[in-house]
mmCIF file of C-alpha atoms in Angstrom:
data_model
loop_
_atom_site.group_PDB
_atom_site.id
_atom_site.type_symbol
_atom_site.label_atom_id
_atom_site.label_comp_id
_atom_site.label_asym_id
_atom_site.label_seq_id
_atom_site.Cartn_x
_atom_site.Cartn_y
_atom_site.Cartn_z
ATOM 1 C CA UNK A 1 -58.901 45.505 22.477
ATOM 2 C CA UNK A 2 -60.323 43.129 25.089
ATOM 3 C CA UNK A 3 -63.247 42.154 22.844
ATOM 4 C CA UNK A 4 -60.845 41.097 20.081
ATOM 5 C CA UNK A 5 -58.836 39.082 22.608
ATOM 6 C CA UNK A 6 -61.959 37.318 23.906
ATOM 7 C CA UNK A 7 -62.974 36.387 20.361
ATOM 8 C CA UNK A 8 -59.487 35.054 19.682
ATOM 9 C CA UNK A 9 -59.649 33.004 22.893
ATOM 10 C CA UNK A 10 -62.939 31.409 21.822
ATOM 11 C CA UNK A 11 -61.539 30.608 18.389
ATOM 12 C CA UNK A 12 -58.430 29.058 19.924
ATOM 13 C CA UNK A 13 -60.502 26.833 22.194
ATOM 14 C CA UNK A 14 -62.825 25.933 19.341
ATOM 15 C CA UNK A 15 -59.942 24.767 17.160
ATOM 16 C CA UNK A 16 -58.349 22.529 19.853
ATOM 17 C CA UNK A 17 -59.681 20.005 22.375
ATOM 18 C CA UNK A 18 -58.243 21.978 25.324
ATOM 19 C CA UNK A 19 -55.508 24.456 26.196
ATOM 20 C CA UNK A 20 -53.680 25.208 29.418
ATOM 21 C CA UNK A 21 -53.633 28.691 30.906
ATOM 22 C CA UNK A 22 -49.947 28.971 29.986
ATOM 23 C CA UNK A 23 -50.642 28.064 26.349
ATOM 24 C CA UNK A 24 -53.478 30.586 26.111
ATOM 25 C CA UNK A 25 -51.372 33.274 27.782
ATOM 26 C CA UNK A 26 -48.606 32.687 25.237
ATOM 27 C CA UNK A 27 -50.975 32.800 22.265
ATOM 28 C CA UNK A 28 -52.830 35.884 23.528
ATOM 29 C CA UNK A 29 -49.673 37.609 24.822
ATOM 30 C CA UNK A 30 -51.151 38.228 28.275
ATOM 31 C CA UNK A 31 -50.618 36.868 31.788
ATOM 32 C CA UNK A 32 -52.225 33.667 33.083
ATOM 33 C CA UNK A 33 -54.210 35.803 35.538
ATOM 34 C CA UNK A 34 -55.689 37.706 32.583
ATOM 35 C CA UNK A 35 -56.592 34.380 30.944
ATOM 36 C CA UNK A 36 -58.473 33.385 34.109
ATOM 37 C CA UNK A 37 -60.406 36.678 34.141
ATOM 38 C CA UNK A 38 -61.184 36.396 30.411
ATOM 39 C CA UNK A 39 -62.460 32.825 30.829
ATOM 40 C CA UNK A 40 -64.745 33.979 33.629
ATOM 41 C CA UNK A 41 -66.032 36.852 31.475
ATOM 42 C CA UNK A 42 -66.804 34.473 28.613
ATOM 43 C CA UNK A 43 -68.620 32.108 30.959
ATOM 44 C CA UNK A 44 -70.726 34.975 32.340
ATOM 45 C CA UNK A 45 -71.577 35.969 28.760
ATOM 46 C CA UNK A 46 -72.941 32.490 28.030
ATOM 47 C CA UNK A 47 -69.935 30.902 26.316
ATOM 48 C CA UNK A 48 -69.524 27.435 27.902
ATOM 49 C CA UNK A 49 -65.845 27.634 28.902
ATOM 50 C CA UNK A 50 -64.971 24.879 31.359
ATOM 51 C CA UNK A 51 -61.821 24.839 33.493
ATOM 52 C CA UNK A 52 -60.288 21.450 34.324
ATOM 53 C CA UNK A 53 -58.346 21.590 37.578
ATOM 54 C CA UNK A 54 -55.049 19.876 38.324
ATOM 55 C CA UNK A 55 -51.641 19.537 36.710
ATOM 56 C CA UNK A 56 -53.077 18.235 33.432
ATOM 57 C CA UNK A 57 -55.984 20.659 33.496
ATOM 58 C CA UNK A 58 -56.823 23.498 31.191
ATOM 59 C CA UNK A 59 -59.663 25.247 29.425
ATOM 60 C CA UNK A 60 -62.092 23.759 26.927
ATOM 61 C CA UNK A 61 -65.486 24.394 25.367
ATOM 62 C CA UNK A 62 -68.246 21.978 26.325
ATOM 63 C CA UNK A 63 -71.445 20.855 24.660
ATOM 64 C CA UNK A 64 -70.094 21.045 21.111
ATOM 65 C CA UNK A 65 -70.177 24.835 21.226
ATOM 66 C CA UNK A 66 -69.363 26.466 17.863
ATOM 67 C CA UNK A 67 -69.084 30.222 17.397
ATOM 68 C CA UNK A 68 -70.344 31.860 14.225
ATOM 69 C CA UNK A 69 -67.690 34.573 14.402
ATOM 70 C CA UNK A 70 -65.722 33.029 11.563
ATOM 71 C CA UNK A 71 -66.272 35.490 8.696
ATOM 72 C CA UNK A 72 -62.982 36.624 7.169
ATOM 73 C CA UNK A 73 -62.325 40.331 6.789
ATOM 74 C CA UNK A 74 -60.803 41.341 3.463
ATOM 75 C CA UNK A 75 -57.355 41.942 4.952
ATOM 76 C CA UNK A 76 -57.430 38.578 6.717
ATOM 77 C CA UNK A 77 -58.433 36.764 3.529
ATOM 78 C CA UNK A 78 -55.613 38.425 1.584
ATOM 79 C CA UNK A 79 -53.044 37.726 4.291
ATOM 80 C CA UNK A 80 -54.124 34.075 4.410
ATOM 81 C CA UNK A 81 -52.673 33.547 0.933
ATOM 82 C CA UNK A 82 -49.255 34.575 2.322
ATOM 83 C CA UNK A 83 -49.420 32.348 5.395
ATOM 84 C CA UNK A 84 -46.816 29.983 3.923
ATOM 85 C CA UNK A 85 -44.217 32.754 4.088
ATOM 86 C CA UNK A 86 -44.140 33.540 7.829
ATOM 87 C CA UNK A 87 -40.975 35.617 7.660
ATOM 88 C CA UNK A 88 -42.413 37.849 4.954
ATOM 89 C CA UNK A 89 -45.665 38.309 6.910
ATOM 90 C CA UNK A 90 -43.724 39.316 9.994
ATOM 91 C CA UNK A 91 -41.567 41.805 8.097
ATOM 92 C CA UNK A 92 -44.610 43.448 6.467
ATOM 93 C CA UNK A 93 -46.444 43.716 9.791
ATOM 94 C CA UNK A 94 -49.165 41.241 8.801
ATOM 95 C CA UNK A 95 -48.440 38.404 11.235
ATOM 96 C CA UNK A 96 -51.397 39.146 13.550
ATOM 97 C CA UNK A 97 -53.811 39.542 10.632
ATOM 98 C CA UNK A 98 -52.789 36.189 9.157
ATOM 99 C CA UNK A 99 -52.990 34.526 12.567
ATOM 100 C CA UNK A 100 -56.575 35.734 13.008
ATOM 101 C CA UNK A 101 -57.463 34.453 9.536
ATOM 102 C CA UNK A 102 -55.985 31.017 10.237
ATOM 103 C CA UNK A 103 -57.903 30.795 13.495
ATOM 104 C CA UNK A 104 -61.189 31.627 11.761
ATOM 105 C CA UNK A 105 -60.564 29.029 9.076
ATOM 106 C CA UNK A 106 -59.655 26.423 11.722
ATOM 107 C CA UNK A 107 -62.788 27.239 13.709
ATOM 108 C CA UNK A 108 -64.971 26.775 10.620
ATOM 109 C CA UNK A 109 -63.594 23.315 9.819
ATOM 110 C CA UNK A 110 -65.398 20.127 10.723
ATOM 111 C CA UNK A 111 -63.972 18.410 13.830
ATOM 112 C CA UNK A 112 -62.563 15.616 11.661
ATOM 113 C CA UNK A 113 -60.514 18.199 9.722
ATOM 114 C CA UNK A 114 -59.436 20.347 12.658
ATOM 115 C CA UNK A 115 -55.824 19.142 12.485
ATOM 116 C CA UNK A 116 -55.433 20.016 8.768
ATOM 117 C CA UNK A 117 -53.697 23.400 9.308
ATOM 118 C CA UNK A 118 -51.198 21.873 11.738
ATOM 119 C CA UNK A 119 -50.392 18.833 9.612
ATOM 120 C CA UNK A 120 -49.875 20.994 6.508
ATOM 121 C CA UNK A 121 -47.603 23.411 8.380
ATOM 122 C CA UNK A 122 -45.492 20.496 9.589
ATOM 123 C CA UNK A 123 -44.987 19.248 6.024
ATOM 124 C CA UNK A 124 -44.435 22.375 3.913
ATOM 125 C CA UNK A 125 -42.483 25.518 4.747
ATOM 126 C CA UNK A 126 -40.941 28.235 2.576
ATOM 127 C CA UNK A 127 -37.654 29.778 3.743
ATOM 128 C CA UNK A 128 -37.069 32.631 1.284
ATOM 129 C CA UNK A 129 -33.647 34.127 2.208
ATOM 130 C CA UNK A 130 -30.481 32.649 0.737
ATOM 131 C CA UNK A 131 -28.106 30.485 2.785
ATOM 132 C CA UNK A 132 -25.417 32.109 4.931
ATOM 133 C CA UNK A 133 -26.984 35.560 4.779
ATOM 134 C CA UNK A 134 -29.237 37.482 7.135
ATOM 135 C CA UNK A 135 -30.366 40.553 5.180
ATOM 136 C CA UNK A 136 -31.699 43.308 7.457
ATOM 137 C CA UNK A 137 -35.422 44.012 7.324
ATOM 138 C CA UNK A 138 -36.005 47.435 5.689
ATOM 139 C CA UNK A 139 -37.332 49.820 8.335
ATOM 140 C CA UNK A 140 -39.864 51.337 5.919
ATOM 141 C CA UNK A 141 -41.213 48.004 4.612
ATOM 142 C CA UNK A 142 -44.440 48.017 6.712
ATOM 143 C CA UNK A 143 -45.343 51.503 5.436
ATOM 144 C CA UNK A 144 -44.705 50.441 1.836
ATOM 145 C CA UNK A 145 -46.729 47.244 2.369
ATOM 146 C CA UNK A 146 -49.660 49.270 3.743
ATOM 147 C CA UNK A 147 -49.607 51.450 0.622
ATOM 148 C CA UNK A 148 -49.500 48.378 -1.643
ATOM 149 C CA UNK A 149 -52.475 46.785 0.129
ATOM 150 C CA UNK A 150 -54.517 49.993 0.032
ATOM 151 C CA UNK A 151 -53.582 51.283 -3.476
ATOM 152 C CA UNK A 152 -52.263 54.561 -2.068
ATOM 153 C CA UNK A 153 -49.542 56.607 -3.786
ATOM 154 C CA UNK A 154 -46.349 57.268 -1.850
ATOM 155 C CA UNK A 155 -43.854 60.091 -1.876
ATOM 156 C CA UNK A 156 -40.524 58.304 -1.517
ATOM 157 C CA UNK A 157 -36.924 59.387 -1.194
ATOM 158 C CA UNK A 158 -34.321 56.797 -2.135
ATOM 159 C CA UNK A 159 -30.595 56.438 -2.709
ATOM 160 C CA UNK A 160 -29.760 56.042 -6.394
ATOM 161 C CA UNK A 161 -26.570 55.256 -8.280
ATOM 162 C CA UNK A 162 -22.956 54.739 -7.206
ATOM 163 C CA UNK A 163 -22.932 58.099 -5.419
ATOM 164 C CA UNK A 164 -26.045 57.245 -3.379
ATOM 165 C CA UNK A 165 -27.704 60.480 -4.520
ATOM 166 C CA UNK A 166 -31.048 61.127 -2.803
ATOM 167 C CA UNK A 167 -33.941 61.311 -5.305
ATOM 168 C CA UNK A 168 -37.601 62.014 -4.563
ATOM 169 C CA UNK A 169 -40.406 60.416 -6.578
ATOM 170 C CA UNK A 170 -44.158 59.980 -6.365
ATOM 171 C CA UNK A 171 -44.873 56.293 -6.935
ATOM 172 C CA UNK A 172 -47.931 54.104 -7.373
ATOM 173 C CA UNK A 173 -46.895 50.939 -5.493
ATOM 174 C CA UNK A 174 -48.252 47.878 -7.304
ATOM 175 C CA UNK A 175 -46.505 44.975 -5.617
ATOM 176 C CA UNK A 176 -43.705 43.707 -3.382
ATOM 177 C CA UNK A 177 -41.311 40.899 -4.287
ATOM 178 C CA UNK A 178 -39.008 39.044 -1.884
ATOM 179 C CA UNK A 179 -35.992 37.768 -3.836
ATOM 180 C CA UNK A 180 -33.227 35.903 -1.975
ATOM 181 C CA UNK A 181 -34.010 37.828 1.218
ATOM 182 C CA UNK A 182 -34.116 41.261 -0.478
ATOM 183 C CA UNK A 183 -37.381 43.214 -0.827
ATOM 184 C CA UNK A 184 -38.197 44.977 -4.112
ATOM 185 C CA UNK A 185 -41.085 47.322 -4.905
ATOM 186 C CA UNK A 186 -42.669 47.207 -8.373
ATOM 187 C CA UNK A 187 -44.225 50.627 -8.906
ATOM 188 C CA UNK A 188 -45.568 52.880 -11.638
ATOM 189 C CA UNK A 189 -44.239 56.432 -11.945
ATOM 190 C CA UNK A 190 -47.208 58.712 -12.761
ATOM 191 C CA UNK A 191 -46.631 61.402 -15.366
ATOM 192 C CA UNK A 192 -48.555 64.583 -16.227
ATOM 193 C CA UNK A 193 -49.512 63.156 -19.602
ATOM 194 C CA UNK A 194 -50.893 59.936 -18.133
ATOM 195 C CA UNK A 195 -49.712 56.592 -16.721
ATOM 196 C CA UNK A 196 -45.926 56.309 -16.641
ATOM 197 C CA UNK A 197 -43.584 53.322 -16.835
ATOM 198 C CA UNK A 198 -43.300 50.512 -14.317
ATOM 199 C CA UNK A 199 -39.989 50.377 -12.438
ATOM 200 C CA UNK A 200 -38.355 48.312 -9.715
ATOM 201 C CA UNK A 201 -36.882 49.740 -6.491
ATOM 202 C CA UNK A 202 -34.980 48.096 -3.639
ATOM 203 C CA UNK A 203 -36.942 48.868 -0.484
ATOM 204 C CA UNK A 204 -33.797 49.042 1.670
ATOM 205 C CA UNK A 205 -32.694 52.068 -0.379
ATOM 206 C CA UNK A 206 -35.722 54.147 0.623
ATOM 207 C CA UNK A 207 -34.775 56.822 3.148
ATOM 208 C CA UNK A 208 -38.316 58.129 3.697
ATOM 209 C CA UNK A 209 -41.831 57.115 2.657
ATOM 210 C CA UNK A 210 -44.948 59.267 2.991
ATOM 211 C CA UNK A 211 -48.175 57.382 2.293
ATOM 212 C CA UNK A 212 -51.105 59.356 0.895
ATOM 213 C CA UNK A 213 -53.909 59.507 3.443
ATOM 214 C CA UNK A 214 -51.901 57.619 6.060
ATOM 215 C CA UNK A 215 -53.372 59.807 8.829
ATOM 216 C CA UNK A 216 -56.861 60.008 7.302
ATOM 217 C CA UNK A 217 -58.738 60.018 3.986
ATOM 218 C CA UNK A 218 -56.496 60.324 0.987
ATOM 219 C CA UNK A 219 -56.325 59.665 -2.700
ATOM 220 C CA UNK A 220 -56.029 56.184 -4.166
ATOM 221 C CA UNK A 221 -54.665 55.359 -7.563
ATOM 222 C CA UNK A 222 -56.554 53.207 -10.049
ATOM 223 C CA UNK A 223 -54.680 49.974 -10.640
ATOM 224 C CA UNK A 224 -54.053 48.760 -14.168
ATOM 225 C CA UNK A 225 -56.268 45.665 -14.335
ATOM 226 C CA UNK A 226 -53.877 44.077 -16.815
ATOM 227 C CA UNK A 227 -50.850 44.257 -14.514
ATOM 228 C CA UNK A 228 -49.548 40.764 -13.675
ATOM 229 C CA UNK A 229 -46.962 40.928 -10.886
ATOM 230 C CA UNK A 230 -45.393 37.443 -11.370
ATOM 231 C CA UNK A 231 -45.120 37.930 -15.146
ATOM 232 C CA UNK A 232 -43.735 41.455 -14.750
ATOM 233 C CA UNK A 233 -41.115 40.312 -12.250
ATOM 234 C CA UNK A 234 -40.047 37.348 -14.379
ATOM 235 C CA UNK A 235 -39.550 39.623 -17.384
ATOM 236 C CA UNK A 236 -37.647 42.290 -15.440
ATOM 237 C CA UNK A 237 -35.482 39.733 -13.646
ATOM 238 C CA UNK A 238 -34.431 38.232 -16.970
ATOM 239 C CA UNK A 239 -33.776 41.694 -18.414
ATOM 240 C CA UNK A 240 -31.606 42.546 -15.411
ATOM 241 C CA UNK A 241 -29.670 39.301 -15.689
ATOM 242 C CA UNK A 242 -28.966 39.947 -19.363
ATOM 243 C CA UNK A 243 -28.003 43.588 -18.761
ATOM 244 C CA UNK A 244 -25.105 42.693 -16.465
ATOM 245 C CA UNK A 245 -23.802 39.891 -18.710
ATOM 246 C CA UNK A 246 -21.577 42.080 -20.868
ATOM 247 C CA UNK A 247 -18.615 39.751 -21.519
ATOM 248 C CA UNK A 248 -18.233 36.359 -23.203
ATOM 249 C CA UNK A 249 -16.091 33.282 -22.655
ATOM 250 C CA UNK A 250 -15.784 30.155 -24.782
ATOM 251 C CA UNK A 251 -15.820 26.939 -22.762
ATOM 252 C CA UNK A 252 -15.557 23.251 -23.629
ATOM 253 C CA UNK A 253 -17.707 21.205 -21.258
ATOM 254 C CA UNK A 254 -17.907 17.531 -20.407
ATOM 255 C CA UNK A 255 -21.339 15.982 -20.000
ATOM 256 C CA UNK A 256 -21.085 16.487 -16.246
ATOM 257 C CA UNK A 257 -19.926 20.068 -16.746
ATOM 258 C CA UNK A 258 -22.932 20.811 -18.965
ATOM 259 C CA UNK A 259 -25.238 19.344 -16.328
ATOM 260 C CA UNK A 260 -23.728 21.462 -13.546
ATOM 261 C CA UNK A 261 -23.369 24.694 -15.542
ATOM 262 C CA UNK A 262 -26.834 26.155 -14.660
ATOM 263 C CA UNK A 263 -26.014 25.741 -10.959
ATOM 264 C CA UNK A 264 -22.656 27.495 -11.322
ATOM 265 C CA UNK A 265 -23.336 30.539 -13.515
ATOM 266 C CA UNK A 266 -26.420 32.630 -14.256
ATOM 267 C CA UNK A 267 -29.201 30.168 -15.229
ATOM 268 C CA UNK A 268 -30.409 32.354 -18.123
ATOM 269 C CA UNK A 269 -26.892 32.560 -19.552
ATOM 270 C CA UNK A 270 -26.353 28.815 -19.119
ATOM 271 C CA UNK A 271 -29.645 28.022 -20.843
ATOM 272 C CA UNK A 272 -28.837 30.246 -23.815
ATOM 273 C CA UNK A 273 -25.294 28.883 -24.126
ATOM 274 C CA UNK A 274 -26.294 25.224 -23.954
ATOM 275 C CA UNK A 275 -29.192 25.622 -26.390
ATOM 276 C CA UNK A 276 -26.879 27.291 -28.930
ATOM 277 C CA UNK A 277 -24.031 24.826 -28.435
ATOM 278 C CA UNK A 278 -23.121 22.335 -31.125
ATOM 279 C CA UNK A 279 -22.967 18.554 -31.004
ATOM 280 C CA UNK A 280 -20.504 16.872 -28.599
ATOM 281 C CA UNK A 281 -17.074 16.108 -30.050
ATOM 282 C CA UNK A 282 -15.363 12.721 -30.088
ATOM 283 C CA UNK A 283 -14.588 13.036 -26.381
ATOM 284 C CA UNK A 284 -18.195 13.828 -25.480
ATOM 285 C CA UNK A 285 -17.459 17.503 -24.854
ATOM 286 C CA UNK A 286 -19.525 20.405 -26.167
ATOM 287 C CA UNK A 287 -18.191 23.896 -26.882
ATOM 288 C CA UNK A 288 -20.373 26.840 -25.832
ATOM 289 C CA UNK A 289 -20.125 30.621 -25.797
ATOM 290 C CA UNK A 290 -21.169 31.826 -22.368
ATOM 291 C CA UNK A 291 -22.292 35.365 -21.453
ATOM 292 C CA UNK A 292 -20.735 36.444 -18.141
ATOM 293 C CA UNK A 293 -20.593 39.545 -15.971
ATOM 294 C CA UNK A 294 -16.782 39.788 -16.337
ATOM 295 C CA UNK A 295 -13.782 37.526 -16.779
ATOM 296 C CA UNK A 296 -13.068 37.957 -13.059
ATOM 297 C CA UNK A 297 -16.536 36.649 -12.148
ATOM 298 C CA UNK A 298 -16.235 33.906 -14.781
ATOM 299 C CA UNK A 299 -12.962 32.735 -13.214
ATOM 300 C CA UNK A 300 -14.634 32.334 -9.819
ATOM 301 C CA UNK A 301 -17.714 30.615 -11.227
ATOM 302 C CA UNK A 302 -16.051 28.238 -13.696
ATOM 303 C CA UNK A 303 -13.397 27.208 -11.161
ATOM 304 C CA UNK A 304 -16.194 25.364 -9.355
ATOM 305 C CA UNK A 305 -16.480 22.992 -12.352
ATOM 306 C CA UNK A 306 -12.840 21.904 -12.062
ATOM 307 C CA UNK A 307 -11.762 19.543 -14.861
ATOM 308 C CA UNK A 308 -15.314 19.390 -16.244
ATOM 309 C CA UNK A 309 -14.741 22.753 -17.998
ATOM 310 C CA UNK A 310 -11.890 23.936 -20.244
ATOM 311 C CA UNK A 311 -11.731 27.660 -21.029
ATOM 312 C CA UNK A 312 -10.740 28.277 -24.660
ATOM 313 C CA UNK A 313 -11.144 32.063 -24.808
ATOM 314 C CA UNK A 314 -10.356 34.803 -24.022
ATOM 315 C CA UNK A 315 -6.615 33.997 -23.903
ATOM 316 C CA UNK A 316 -5.973 35.815 -20.623
ATOM 317 C CA UNK A 317 -8.633 33.795 -18.818
ATOM 318 C CA UNK A 318 -7.315 30.522 -20.275
ATOM 319 C CA UNK A 319 -3.813 31.503 -19.140
ATOM 320 C CA UNK A 320 -5.114 32.166 -15.635
ATOM 321 C CA UNK A 321 -6.706 28.725 -15.430
ATOM 322 C CA UNK A 322 -3.459 27.205 -16.736
ATOM 323 C CA UNK A 323 -1.548 28.865 -13.891
ATOM 324 C CA UNK A 324 -4.145 27.597 -11.428
ATOM 325 C CA UNK A 325 -3.718 24.071 -12.804
ATOM 326 C CA UNK A 326 0.079 24.275 -12.449
ATOM 327 C CA UNK A 327 -0.224 25.420 -8.851
ATOM 328 C CA UNK A 328 -2.692 22.639 -8.068
ATOM 329 C CA UNK A 329 -0.397 20.086 -9.720
ATOM 330 C CA UNK A 330 2.515 21.278 -7.598
ATOM 331 C CA UNK A 331 0.435 21.120 -4.434
ATOM 332 C CA UNK A 332 -0.818 17.578 -5.028
ATOM 333 C CA UNK A 333 2.394 16.104 -6.484
ATOM 334 C CA UNK A 334 4.155 16.276 -3.121
ATOM 335 C CA UNK A 335 3.249 14.279 -0.029
ATOM 336 C CA UNK A 336 1.268 16.256 2.547
#
């Protein structure tokens, strides 16, 4: 434990001109007294750590010292590719691994490039969850992530269907997807006759997860080399979107309404409707047939377009918008 901390301390000092005891203590998650003892231990071991005294003092490496302890472990290299999604790393329990990888990369850079990681982080950041929502982190996510990294089957119990019935399945976890703050597992269900189908599970519906070999040696499954997680997710996401769009409405849109439609309803549905729509009429409006989840959902979504959309069918939805228009007219015809 201490050896890993000493290495991290050297890498921190190598990647920056100097650091105060307080800064090192915060990065290493120890006390300033421990930092002082660690610096002394490094100095006794031949690492040229120099302590500047005074209010503006701190610790630095002298003589252009460069450690060769910069080789990335496999887990660190893999985690490095996720370093732009700090929230996801933290939720999967990979924050420390990614931090070690970033330090090693920083330590290996030429002095003229030493500020590259910091300048990039200050310019680009990915915030995955949707606005105005704080989805809870699934308690079993780290265990699932470990199984995904290590290609180990899991025995999982999860809540399925409207009745939240508990079901138990053996799964081969291929990949995790974070969509609008919700974690999904893409997994293959093994069958006696051979490889089974790929399916998608919400991680927050797992009630228990047992990882093969979690406490020691265990079996690993052989991944399908042709499996492409981004392509699989894109296909399944589109299939899901189409599966819930089981009703239709006919809408006449202005040019502005057509432009805003993909931001108001399901993008796949909007794309299909607009591509199949005819030419604009004499008033510049185009009539489209739009797939929706229900007329209730369509009412909420299309209301956001205001006068840029006119519902033509079904009659009950058109009548509802007509009543809305009458109420709005009454509200705005009188002085406030």
